Every structure is written in C-alpha cells, then in structure tokens.
Amino acid sequence: MTTQNFYEIKPLSVQDRKKLKRQYIYLIAFGVFVGAIFFVIYNSVLSTDKMGKIPVFVFSVFALIFSIVISYFFWSTYIDLKKGIKYCYSGIVTDKRINKHTTSSAQHNRAAGSHRNGSSLKNTQTHYYITIENKQHSVNYKQFSQVKINDKVYLEVSPKKKEVLAFNVLEKNTETTESYNSTIRKQNFDNIEKSLPMRENDIELVKKIFFKKTRKNLIYLIPITVLLFVLWKGIFIFLIPFIIAFVYYSFKFFIQINQYAKFKRNGYLKSLNKVKVIDKLKTTSNTKSTAFQIKTSNGVINVSEHIYNKVQAHQNLLLHKATFVNILYDVSIDELNS
C-alpha cells in the first residue's frame, strides 16, 4: 500500500455550496419547531399571573440557549460559504473511535393524593471519528463502517463547521484483507496453541487481574447475602429476586475460584495463540471508562490501552493467555511472520 499523504485547500464546488445551503433549510425548520414549542408554553402557562418570576427566568434562559445554538450554526454555515474553500485530506487511517455521550434529565410527576415521584430520562448521542495521520475527523456511521485501520481515504471538510463534503476510500489495506481471506481458507494458522510455563512476574500480573475480577462479584454478593440474612423472615415472594441473585453470583464466584485452583495445580501454564490483526477500535464515554478492542482473525478481543497502542493492523500477534482462568495478560508481535 502506498503511504503518500497530502493536505490541500480547494475552492467550493457548486455541489458543495448546495450541500451547505441545505443546512439553512434544516436550521430554519428546527428553529420554527422550537420557537412554536416555546410560544405554546409561554402563552398557555407562563403568561398567566399564577406563575412566579423564577419559572419565567428559567424559561428565558432556555430560550436564550436555543437561540444562541441556532445562531451559531447559522453563522458557521455563513462563514463556510463566505470563505468559499474546503480542506482536503488524503492519508492512512491510523485510529478509529466511537464516542458515546449520555445526558440525564430529571422528571417529577405528582399524582393526586400521592407524594412527588422522581424519574430520569437518559439520552445517548453517538459520534464517530477516524484519525488520518494523527488528525481526527468526525464522520457519520456509514463512512466510519467503510474503513479499517491502514486503509487510505480521501476526505473533504468545510473549514468552520467541519461538514464532510466528500469521503472516498482510495485504497484498502490489502495485506489485512488477503491475510484474513487466506486464514479463513486455512484455519491452521489461528489454531496453533502452545502451553508453556509462565514467568514469575507474569504469574503476579495474572493474580492481580484475577482477584480484581473476583472482587467485582464480591461487591454484589456480600450486600445481597446481608440483605437475605436481614430479610429472611419476611414475605417469601419479595425474597425471590435476592435468592436468584445470590445463587447466580455465588455460582459465578465459585467457578472462578475453581478455575484458579486448576491454574495453580497445573503449574501456572500459559497458552500462546497466533492471530492476525484486522482492525482496531476505541470506544469513549462520559459514563464509562474507555474500552479498547482489537478485531483479529480469531474474533474480537478486549485489551488494555498499552496493548492497543502497541499493535497495528496487518501484524501477526501472539496472545498470551493464562490457562484455565482464561485471562489475556499480554500480547506480543510475531516478528517471524509479520
């Protein structure tokens, strides 16, 4: 695959201008819709003398925020059209990221003769990004799903609003594609496994990972056990969910302990599994920790950030897994076959 990359500034074409001008139609429609909602709320509720100053103030703040947001998008589109240029990028995709942003809004409902009940509405927005030679670009899902790591793409964006005006995959990562197809035809590469003794520092690392996993089960198991002990003489039907949860987490916990006992009894062995890297994906969120995944010829694996940054698409990897406990604790590059 060729690795030539370039950045270029070009004038907007007629099609580009039409695409940007369509944003005005969407913004006007959205503005009219939001304005109608605010108008109805104000006329039906806030214009009466029953409401105090605080609701009117809050309403005004929200109306101002929406006005600023709509005005900003209008201004951004106007600046893009006025400049009359677009930024063009061509290069290798070095990273892919999905960002999930979750917001919560509280709702309060008052039923007749009852206390106020609270509830929460959650809204999750998903954004897709690809990195071309260390510069991140926002794209839609269709564009995101078209590419893999090490593919060469061409991208045109507006300077202010970063609207994607053109997106093309110039060159697929043929090394990965051909290797993946040959692996499917010959399954002998992925399924080669070797059992080897582990080093002392690797054993300590596996112990830390294992006990971290078991602690998560204990965090649920201990409170459930205490609640069962306290509520045991209560109504049985209310205890059923706690009993089911107790059995589930107890079963899961003792399976893990049994697996670790086998791992220890058999002399702390590890298995080496050869795989081919097909793609990489990073998932960020404002509610969860960042997840790192590598798609291989033998399935998708979750890895640490260190391992994620270490490997590249098309490389042959050796997966180091602790036997019986099935813990992937390290990944090394197979230098002989890469």
Tab-separated table of C-alpha atoms in Angstrom, residues 95-253:
chain	number	residue	atom	x	y	z
A	95	ASP	CA	-7.152	5.061	14.533
A	96	LYS	CA	-10.942	4.745	14.893
A	97	ARG	CA	-13.023	5.974	17.806
A	98	ILE	CA	-16.661	5.858	18.889
A	99	ASN	CA	-17.734	8.407	21.481
A	100	LYS	CA	-20.963	7.911	23.450
A	101	HIS	CA	-22.209	10.904	25.418
A	102	THR	CA	-25.081	10.261	27.828
A	103	THR	CA	-27.139	13.024	29.440
A	104	SER	CA	-29.802	12.631	32.109
A	105	SER	CA	-32.768	14.846	32.837
A	106	ALA	CA	-34.933	14.515	35.939
A	107	GLN	CA	-38.727	14.352	35.721
A	108	HIS	CA	-41.120	14.907	38.597
A	109	ASN	CA	-44.704	13.696	38.484
A	110	ARG	CA	-47.337	14.464	41.081
A	111	ALA	CA	-50.287	12.102	41.251
A	112	ALA	CA	-53.454	13.090	43.047
A	113	GLY	CA	-53.176	12.319	46.756
A	114	SER	CA	-49.635	10.976	46.482
A	115	HIS	CA	-46.115	12.190	47.116
A	116	ARG	CA	-43.938	13.507	44.319
A	117	ASN	CA	-42.245	10.775	42.340
A	118	GLY	CA	-38.953	11.333	40.540
A	119	SER	CA	-37.748	9.691	37.354
A	120	SER	CA	-34.857	10.194	34.988
A	121	LEU	CA	-34.707	10.272	31.200
A	122	LYS	CA	-31.416	9.301	29.569
A	123	ASN	CA	-30.356	10.359	26.105
A	124	THR	CA	-27.231	8.951	24.434
A	125	GLN	CA	-25.573	10.573	21.438
A	126	THR	CA	-23.029	8.587	19.433
A	127	HIS	CA	-20.302	10.236	17.383
A	128	TYR	CA	-17.826	8.529	15.051
A	129	TYR	CA	-14.229	9.610	14.423
A	130	ILE	CA	-11.362	8.450	12.244
A	131	THR	CA	-7.774	9.616	12.565
A	132	ILE	CA	-5.803	10.360	9.414
A	133	GLU	CA	-2.110	10.788	10.176
A	134	ASN	CA	-2.746	11.965	13.773
A	135	LYS	CA	-5.568	14.368	12.812
A	136	GLN	CA	-9.032	13.335	13.997
A	137	HIS	CA	-12.106	13.872	11.806
A	138	SER	CA	-15.789	13.468	12.633
A	139	VAL	CA	-17.699	11.275	10.159
A	140	ASN	CA	-21.092	9.576	10.019
A	141	TYR	CA	-21.675	5.896	10.733
A	142	LYS	CA	-21.773	4.860	7.058
A	143	GLN	CA	-18.389	6.439	6.399
A	144	PHE	CA	-16.981	5.062	9.647
A	145	SER	CA	-18.047	1.493	8.834
A	146	GLN	CA	-16.443	1.618	5.366
A	147	VAL	CA	-12.868	1.823	6.604
A	148	LYS	CA	-10.418	-0.207	8.660
A	149	ILE	CA	-7.061	0.698	10.130
A	150	ASN	CA	-4.397	1.246	7.427
A	151	ASP	CA	-6.940	1.964	4.687
A	152	LYS	CA	-6.183	5.051	2.619
A	153	VAL	CA	-9.021	7.591	2.434
A	154	TYR	CA	-9.775	10.968	0.887
A	155	LEU	CA	-11.788	13.484	2.919
A	156	GLU	CA	-13.129	16.984	2.201
A	157	VAL	CA	-14.463	19.149	5.049
A	158	SER	CA	-15.661	22.726	5.424
A	159	PRO	CA	-13.263	24.917	7.452
A	160	LYS	CA	-15.635	26.207	10.155
A	161	LYS	CA	-18.457	23.726	10.614
A	162	LYS	CA	-16.334	20.687	9.705
A	163	GLU	CA	-19.122	19.407	7.467
A	164	VAL	CA	-17.971	16.364	5.468
A	165	LEU	CA	-18.393	17.298	1.804
A	166	ALA	CA	-16.760	14.232	0.262
A	167	PHE	CA	-15.494	10.890	1.517
A	168	ASN	CA	-13.841	8.147	-0.534
A	169	VAL	CA	-11.850	5.030	0.277
A	170	LEU	CA	-8.866	5.246	-2.087
A	171	GLU	CA	-7.072	2.076	-1.172
A	172	LYS	CA	-7.961	-0.878	1.035
A	173	ASN	CA	-5.411	-2.458	3.322
A	174	THR	CA	-4.823	-5.426	1.037
A	175	GLU	CA	-2.329	-7.021	3.453
A	176	THR	CA	-5.043	-7.440	6.063
A	177	THR	CA	-7.777	-8.440	3.604
A	178	GLU	CA	-5.700	-11.055	1.806
A	179	SER	CA	-4.367	-12.443	5.061
A	180	TYR	CA	-7.843	-12.647	6.542
A	181	ASN	CA	-9.232	-14.457	3.494
A	182	SER	CA	-6.350	-16.940	3.456
A	183	THR	CA	-6.827	-17.524	7.184
A	184	ILE	CA	-10.490	-18.353	6.650
A	185	ARG	CA	-9.477	-20.864	3.965
A	186	LYS	CA	-6.728	-22.453	6.001
A	187	GLN	CA	-7.626	-22.469	9.685
A	188	ASN	CA	-4.213	-23.910	10.635
A	189	PHE	CA	-2.654	-20.519	11.441
A	190	ASP	CA	-5.027	-19.344	14.169
A	191	ASN	CA	-5.413	-22.643	15.920
A	192	ILE	CA	-1.752	-23.248	16.722
A	193	GLU	CA	-1.509	-23.185	20.524
A	194	LYS	CA	1.444	-23.935	22.746
A	195	SER	CA	1.351	-24.468	26.513
A	196	LEU	CA	4.370	-23.000	28.255
A	197	PRO	CA	5.364	-22.242	31.868
A	198	MET	CA	4.864	-18.630	32.964
A	199	ARG	CA	7.462	-16.293	34.364
A	200	GLU	CA	7.186	-15.141	37.962
A	201	ASN	CA	6.229	-11.549	37.105
A	202	ASP	CA	3.557	-12.817	34.661
A	203	ILE	CA	2.081	-15.007	37.402
A	204	GLU	CA	1.841	-11.991	39.713
A	205	LEU	CA	0.150	-9.972	36.966
A	206	VAL	CA	-2.418	-12.729	36.356
A	207	LYS	CA	-3.097	-12.921	40.104
A	208	LYS	CA	-3.832	-9.189	40.230
A	209	ILE	CA	-6.175	-9.376	37.235
A	210	PHE	CA	-7.930	-12.459	38.617
A	211	PHE	CA	-8.550	-11.071	42.098
A	212	LYS	CA	-9.747	-7.803	40.582
A	213	LYS	CA	-12.379	-9.818	38.654
A	214	THR	CA	-13.446	-11.776	41.741
A	215	ARG	CA	-13.743	-8.586	43.799
A	216	LYS	CA	-16.385	-7.336	41.366
A	217	ASN	CA	-18.530	-10.391	42.108
A	218	LEU	CA	-17.992	-9.990	45.854
A	219	ILE	CA	-19.150	-6.358	45.659
A	220	TYR	CA	-22.563	-7.707	44.593
A	221	LEU	CA	-22.514	-10.953	46.579
A	222	ILE	CA	-21.789	-9.540	50.044
A	223	PRO	CA	-24.642	-6.940	50.159
A	224	ILE	CA	-27.097	-9.499	48.735
A	225	THR	CA	-26.081	-12.010	51.424
A	226	VAL	CA	-26.536	-9.411	54.168
A	227	LEU	CA	-29.976	-8.433	52.824
A	228	LEU	CA	-31.052	-12.083	52.684
A	229	PHE	CA	-29.942	-12.610	56.273
A	230	VAL	CA	-31.789	-9.494	57.478
A	231	LEU	CA	-34.987	-10.072	55.461
A	232	TRP	CA	-35.135	-13.868	55.753
A	233	LYS	CA	-38.298	-13.852	57.902
A	234	GLY	CA	-40.106	-11.525	55.516
A	235	ILE	CA	-42.566	-12.362	52.765
A	236	PHE	CA	-41.033	-15.078	50.584
A	237	ILE	CA	-42.168	-13.644	47.235
A	238	PHE	CA	-40.109	-10.486	47.887
A	239	LEU	CA	-37.039	-12.605	48.629
A	240	ILE	CA	-37.095	-14.460	45.295
A	241	PRO	CA	-35.062	-11.801	43.356
A	242	PHE	CA	-32.432	-11.750	46.124
A	243	ILE	CA	-32.249	-15.560	46.182
A	244	ILE	CA	-31.778	-15.702	42.384
A	245	ALA	CA	-29.060	-13.027	42.528
A	246	PHE	CA	-27.361	-14.829	45.448
A	247	VAL	CA	-27.302	-18.153	43.582
A	248	TYR	CA	-26.042	-16.518	40.362
A	249	TYR	CA	-23.145	-14.577	41.921
A	250	SER	CA	-22.233	-17.446	44.260
A	251	PHE	CA	-22.103	-19.874	41.330
A	252	LYS	CA	-20.028	-17.432	39.294
A	253	PHE	CA	-17.657	-16.784	42.211
